[in-house]
Amino acid sequence: DAGITQSPRHKVTETGTPVTLRCHQTENHRYMYWYRQDPGHGLRLIHYSYGVKDTDKGEVSDGYSVSRSKTEDFLLTLESATSSQTSVYFCAIKPGLGGDGGETQYFGPGTRLLVL
Amino acid sequence: GQQLNQSPQSMFIQEGEDVSMNCTSSSIFNTWLWYKQDPGEGPVLLIALYKAGELTSNGRLTAQFGITRKDSFLNISASIPSDVGIYFCAGQLGTGNQFYFGTGTSLTVIP
């Protein structure tokens, strides 16, 4: 258990409405990530953060914004949701280098979003 | 983005059989990770690999970091029903902050 929670776990919304998803971690990791998962595409990176107020775009960032005002929280916002943003959204953290000198990534439980 | 080709896309096997799957890339990776995802849950890390040629086991699972650093392999021995799920590979370029994911192998174990 990497101490990652996501909220809400499920959400149904209408096209054009704003939506914010929250990722919360309890272990003060510097790096946090938002992915979306769609059939046939695997996990694709939306945005990631490397510290408070430090973020960068991923492969599929259009239509999404993020904010990180505290180490433990990373928010993903869909300013005006579209049906193409129906997906399962996963938050992940990357701990510091392990004892073997390598890096890993751990995932939260996911948020299922349906945009009607 | 980086393309990771994962194969096979799906497998249907009898309980007790061994399973092999692989992941290939056109780029050289410094880290390979293997995950399992159960329905409705997030991916769970199974094995991490950091050196070319490295062979690492986790119970009945064994993964290898390919010598060329462009591929990785996962083997499951003596499969059981709880092995059912989707297995993903992920690779990291150099010391970059991003991981790139394969499209997954769906495993079905027939009792």
Coordinates of C-alpha atoms in Angstrom, one line a residue:
Chain A
D1 CA 0.0 0.0 0.0
A2 CA 1.6 3.2 -1.2
G3 CA -0.8 5.4 0.8
I4 CA -2.5 6.8 -2.3
T5 CA -6.2 7.7 -2.3
Q6 CA -8.3 9.1 -5.1
S7 CA -11.6 10.9 -4.9
P8 CA -14.2 10.5 -6.1
R9 CA -14.0 6.9 -7.1
H10 CA -16.8 7.2 -9.6
K11 CA -18.4 10.2 -11.3
V12 CA -21.0 10.9 -13.9
T13 CA -21.1 14.4 -15.4
E14 CA -22.5 16.2 -18.4
T15 CA -20.6 17.6 -21.3
G16 CA -19.4 21.1 -20.7
T17 CA -19.3 20.9 -16.9
P18 CA -16.0 21.3 -15.0
V19 CA -14.7 18.3 -13.1
T20 CA -11.9 18.1 -10.5
L21 CA -10.3 14.8 -9.4
R22 CA -8.2 14.6 -6.3
C23 CA -5.2 12.5 -5.5
H24 CA -3.9 12.4 -2.0
Q25 CA -0.7 10.7 -0.7
T26 CA 0.4 10.2 2.8
E27 CA 4.2 9.7 2.4
N28 CA 5.4 13.1 1.1
H29 CA 6.7 11.8 -2.2
R30 CA 8.0 14.5 -4.6
Y31 CA 6.7 13.1 -7.8
M32 CA 3.0 12.6 -8.6
Y33 CA 1.4 11.7 -11.9
W34 CA -2.0 11.6 -13.6
Y35 CA -2.7 8.9 -16.2
R36 CA -5.8 8.0 -18.2
Q37 CA -6.5 4.4 -19.2
D38 CA -8.5 3.5 -22.2
P39 CA -9.0 0.2 -24.0
G40 CA -6.3 -0.4 -26.6
H41 CA -4.2 2.5 -25.3
G42 CA -2.8 1.3 -22.0
L43 CA -1.9 4.0 -19.5
R44 CA -1.1 7.4 -21.0
L45 CA 0.4 10.3 -19.1
I46 CA -1.7 13.5 -18.7
H47 CA 0.4 15.7 -16.4
Y48 CA 2.9 15.1 -13.7
S49 CA 4.3 17.2 -10.8
Y50 CA 7.9 17.2 -9.4
G51 CA 7.1 19.4 -6.4
V52 CA 4.7 22.0 -5.0
K53 CA 3.6 24.3 -7.9
D54 CA 6.0 22.4 -10.3
T55 CA 4.2 20.6 -13.0
D56 CA 4.8 19.4 -16.6
K57 CA 2.7 18.1 -19.5
G58 CA 2.5 14.6 -20.6
E59 CA 1.4 12.9 -23.8
V60 CA -2.3 13.7 -23.6
S61 CA -2.5 17.0 -21.7
D62 CA -5.0 18.9 -24.0
G63 CA -8.2 19.7 -22.1
Y64 CA -6.7 19.0 -18.7
S65 CA -5.0 21.2 -16.1
V66 CA -3.4 20.3 -12.8
S67 CA -2.5 22.0 -9.6
R68 CA -0.3 21.1 -6.6
S69 CA -0.5 23.5 -3.7
K70 CA 0.5 21.0 -1.1
T71 CA 2.9 18.0 -1.3
E72 CA 0.2 15.6 -0.5
D73 CA -2.4 16.7 -3.0
F74 CA -2.4 16.7 -6.8
L75 CA -5.6 17.9 -8.5
L76 CA -6.6 17.1 -12.1
T77 CA -9.2 19.5 -13.6
L78 CA -11.3 19.1 -16.7
E79 CA -12.3 22.7 -17.4
S80 CA -15.1 21.7 -19.7
A81 CA -15.6 17.9 -19.9
T82 CA -16.2 16.2 -23.2
S83 CA -17.3 12.7 -24.0
S84 CA -13.8 11.9 -25.2
Q85 CA -12.6 12.4 -21.6
T86 CA -14.7 9.4 -20.4
S87 CA -12.0 7.2 -19.0
V88 CA -10.5 5.7 -15.9
Y89 CA -8.0 8.1 -14.3
F90 CA -5.1 6.9 -12.2
C91 CA -2.9 8.8 -9.9
A92 CA 0.6 7.5 -9.3
I93 CA 3.6 8.4 -7.2
K94 CA 7.3 7.9 -7.7
P95 CA 9.3 7.4 -4.6
G96 CA 12.9 8.3 -4.3
L97 CA 15.7 5.9 -5.4
G98 CA 15.3 2.5 -3.8
G99 CA 18.1 0.6 -2.1
D100 CA 18.9 -1.0 -5.4
G101 CA 19.3 2.5 -7.0
G102 CA 16.3 2.2 -9.1
E103 CA 13.0 3.9 -9.5
T104 CA 9.4 2.6 -9.3
Q105 CA 5.9 3.9 -9.6
Y106 CA 2.9 3.0 -7.5
F107 CA -0.7 3.6 -8.4
G108 CA -3.9 4.7 -6.7
P109 CA -7.2 2.8 -7.0
G110 CA -8.5 5.0 -9.9
T111 CA -11.5 7.2 -10.7
R112 CA -14.1 6.1 -13.2
L113 CA -15.4 9.2 -15.1
L114 CA -18.4 9.1 -17.4
V115 CA -19.1 12.2 -19.4
L116 CA -22.6 12.2 -21.0
Chain B
G1 CA 5.4 9.3 -27.1
Q2 CA 7.4 6.1 -26.8
Q3 CA 5.8 2.9 -28.1
L4 CA 6.0 -0.3 -26.1
N5 CA 4.8 -3.3 -28.0
Q6 CA 3.4 -5.9 -25.6
S7 CA 2.5 -9.4 -26.7
P8 CA 0.5 -11.4 -26.8
Q9 CA -2.6 -9.2 -26.3
S10 CA -4.5 -12.0 -24.7
M11 CA -3.9 -15.5 -23.5
F12 CA -6.2 -18.3 -22.5
I13 CA -4.5 -21.1 -20.6
Q14 CA -5.2 -24.1 -18.5
E15 CA -4.5 -24.0 -14.8
G16 CA -1.0 -25.3 -14.1
E17 CA 0.5 -24.2 -17.4
D18 CA 3.4 -21.8 -17.6
V19 CA 2.9 -18.3 -19.2
S20 CA 5.3 -16.1 -21.1
M21 CA 4.8 -12.6 -22.3
N22 CA 7.1 -9.9 -23.5
C23 CA 7.5 -6.2 -24.2
T24 CA 9.6 -4.6 -26.8
S25 CA 10.6 -1.0 -27.7
S26 CA 12.6 0.8 -30.3
S27 CA 14.3 2.8 -27.5
I28 CA 16.8 1.8 -24.9
F29 CA 15.3 1.7 -21.4
N30 CA 17.2 1.9 -18.1
T31 CA 14.3 0.5 -16.0
W32 CA 11.6 -2.1 -16.8
L33 CA 8.6 -2.6 -14.5
W34 CA 5.9 -5.2 -14.6
Y35 CA 2.4 -4.7 -13.2
K36 CA -0.7 -6.7 -12.7
Q37 CA -4.2 -5.1 -12.8
D38 CA -7.3 -6.7 -11.5
P39 CA -10.7 -5.5 -12.7
G40 CA -11.7 -2.2 -11.1
E41 CA -8.4 -1.7 -9.4
G42 CA -5.1 0.1 -10.0
P43 CA -2.0 -1.6 -11.4
V44 CA 0.1 -3.3 -8.7
L45 CA 3.8 -3.5 -9.1
L46 CA 5.1 -7.1 -9.4
I47 CA 8.8 -6.8 -10.4
A48 CA 11.3 -4.0 -11.1
L49 CA 14.4 -4.5 -13.3
Y50 CA 17.4 -2.1 -13.5
K51 CA 20.3 -3.9 -15.2
A52 CA 20.6 -5.5 -18.7
G53 CA 20.4 -9.2 -18.4
E54 CA 19.0 -9.1 -14.9
L55 CA 16.7 -11.9 -13.9
T56 CA 14.4 -11.3 -10.9
S57 CA 11.8 -13.5 -9.3
N58 CA 8.8 -12.8 -7.2
G59 CA 7.3 -16.2 -6.2
R60 CA 6.1 -17.9 -9.3
L61 CA 6.8 -14.8 -11.4
T62 CA 10.2 -14.3 -13.1
A63 CA 11.1 -11.3 -15.2
Q64 CA 14.2 -10.5 -17.3
F65 CA 15.7 -7.3 -18.5
G66 CA 16.8 -8.0 -22.1
I67 CA 20.4 -7.7 -23.1
T68 CA 19.7 -5.2 -25.8
R69 CA 17.8 -3.1 -23.1
K70 CA 15.0 -2.8 -25.6
D71 CA 12.9 -5.6 -24.3
S72 CA 11.7 -7.4 -21.2
F73 CA 10.0 -10.7 -20.5
L74 CA 7.7 -12.0 -17.8
N75 CA 7.1 -15.7 -17.0
I76 CA 4.5 -17.1 -14.7
S77 CA 5.0 -20.7 -13.7
A78 CA 2.2 -23.2 -12.7
S79 CA -0.6 -20.7 -13.3
I80 CA -3.5 -20.6 -10.8
P81 CA -6.9 -18.9 -11.1
S82 CA -5.9 -15.8 -9.2
D83 CA -3.3 -15.0 -11.9
V84 CA -6.2 -13.8 -14.0
G85 CA -5.8 -10.1 -14.9
I86 CA -4.1 -7.7 -17.2
Y87 CA -0.3 -7.6 -17.1
F88 CA 1.5 -4.4 -18.1
C89 CA 5.1 -3.6 -18.8
A90 CA 6.5 -0.1 -18.3
G91 CA 9.9 1.4 -19.2
Q92 CA 11.8 4.4 -18.1
L93 CA 14.3 6.2 -20.4
G94 CA 17.6 7.1 -18.7
T95 CA 16.8 9.1 -15.6
G96 CA 13.7 10.7 -17.0
N97 CA 10.7 11.4 -14.9
Q98 CA 8.3 9.5 -17.2
F99 CA 7.4 5.9 -17.5
Y100 CA 5.9 4.5 -20.7
F101 CA 3.4 1.7 -20.7
G102 CA 2.6 -1.3 -22.9
T103 CA -1.0 -1.9 -23.9
G104 CA -1.2 -5.0 -21.7
T105 CA -1.6 -8.8 -21.9
S106 CA -5.0 -10.1 -20.7
L107 CA -4.6 -13.5 -19.0
T108 CA -7.4 -15.9 -18.5
V109 CA -6.8 -19.1 -16.5
I110 CA -9.2 -21.9 -17.1
P111 CA -9.6 -24.2 -14.0

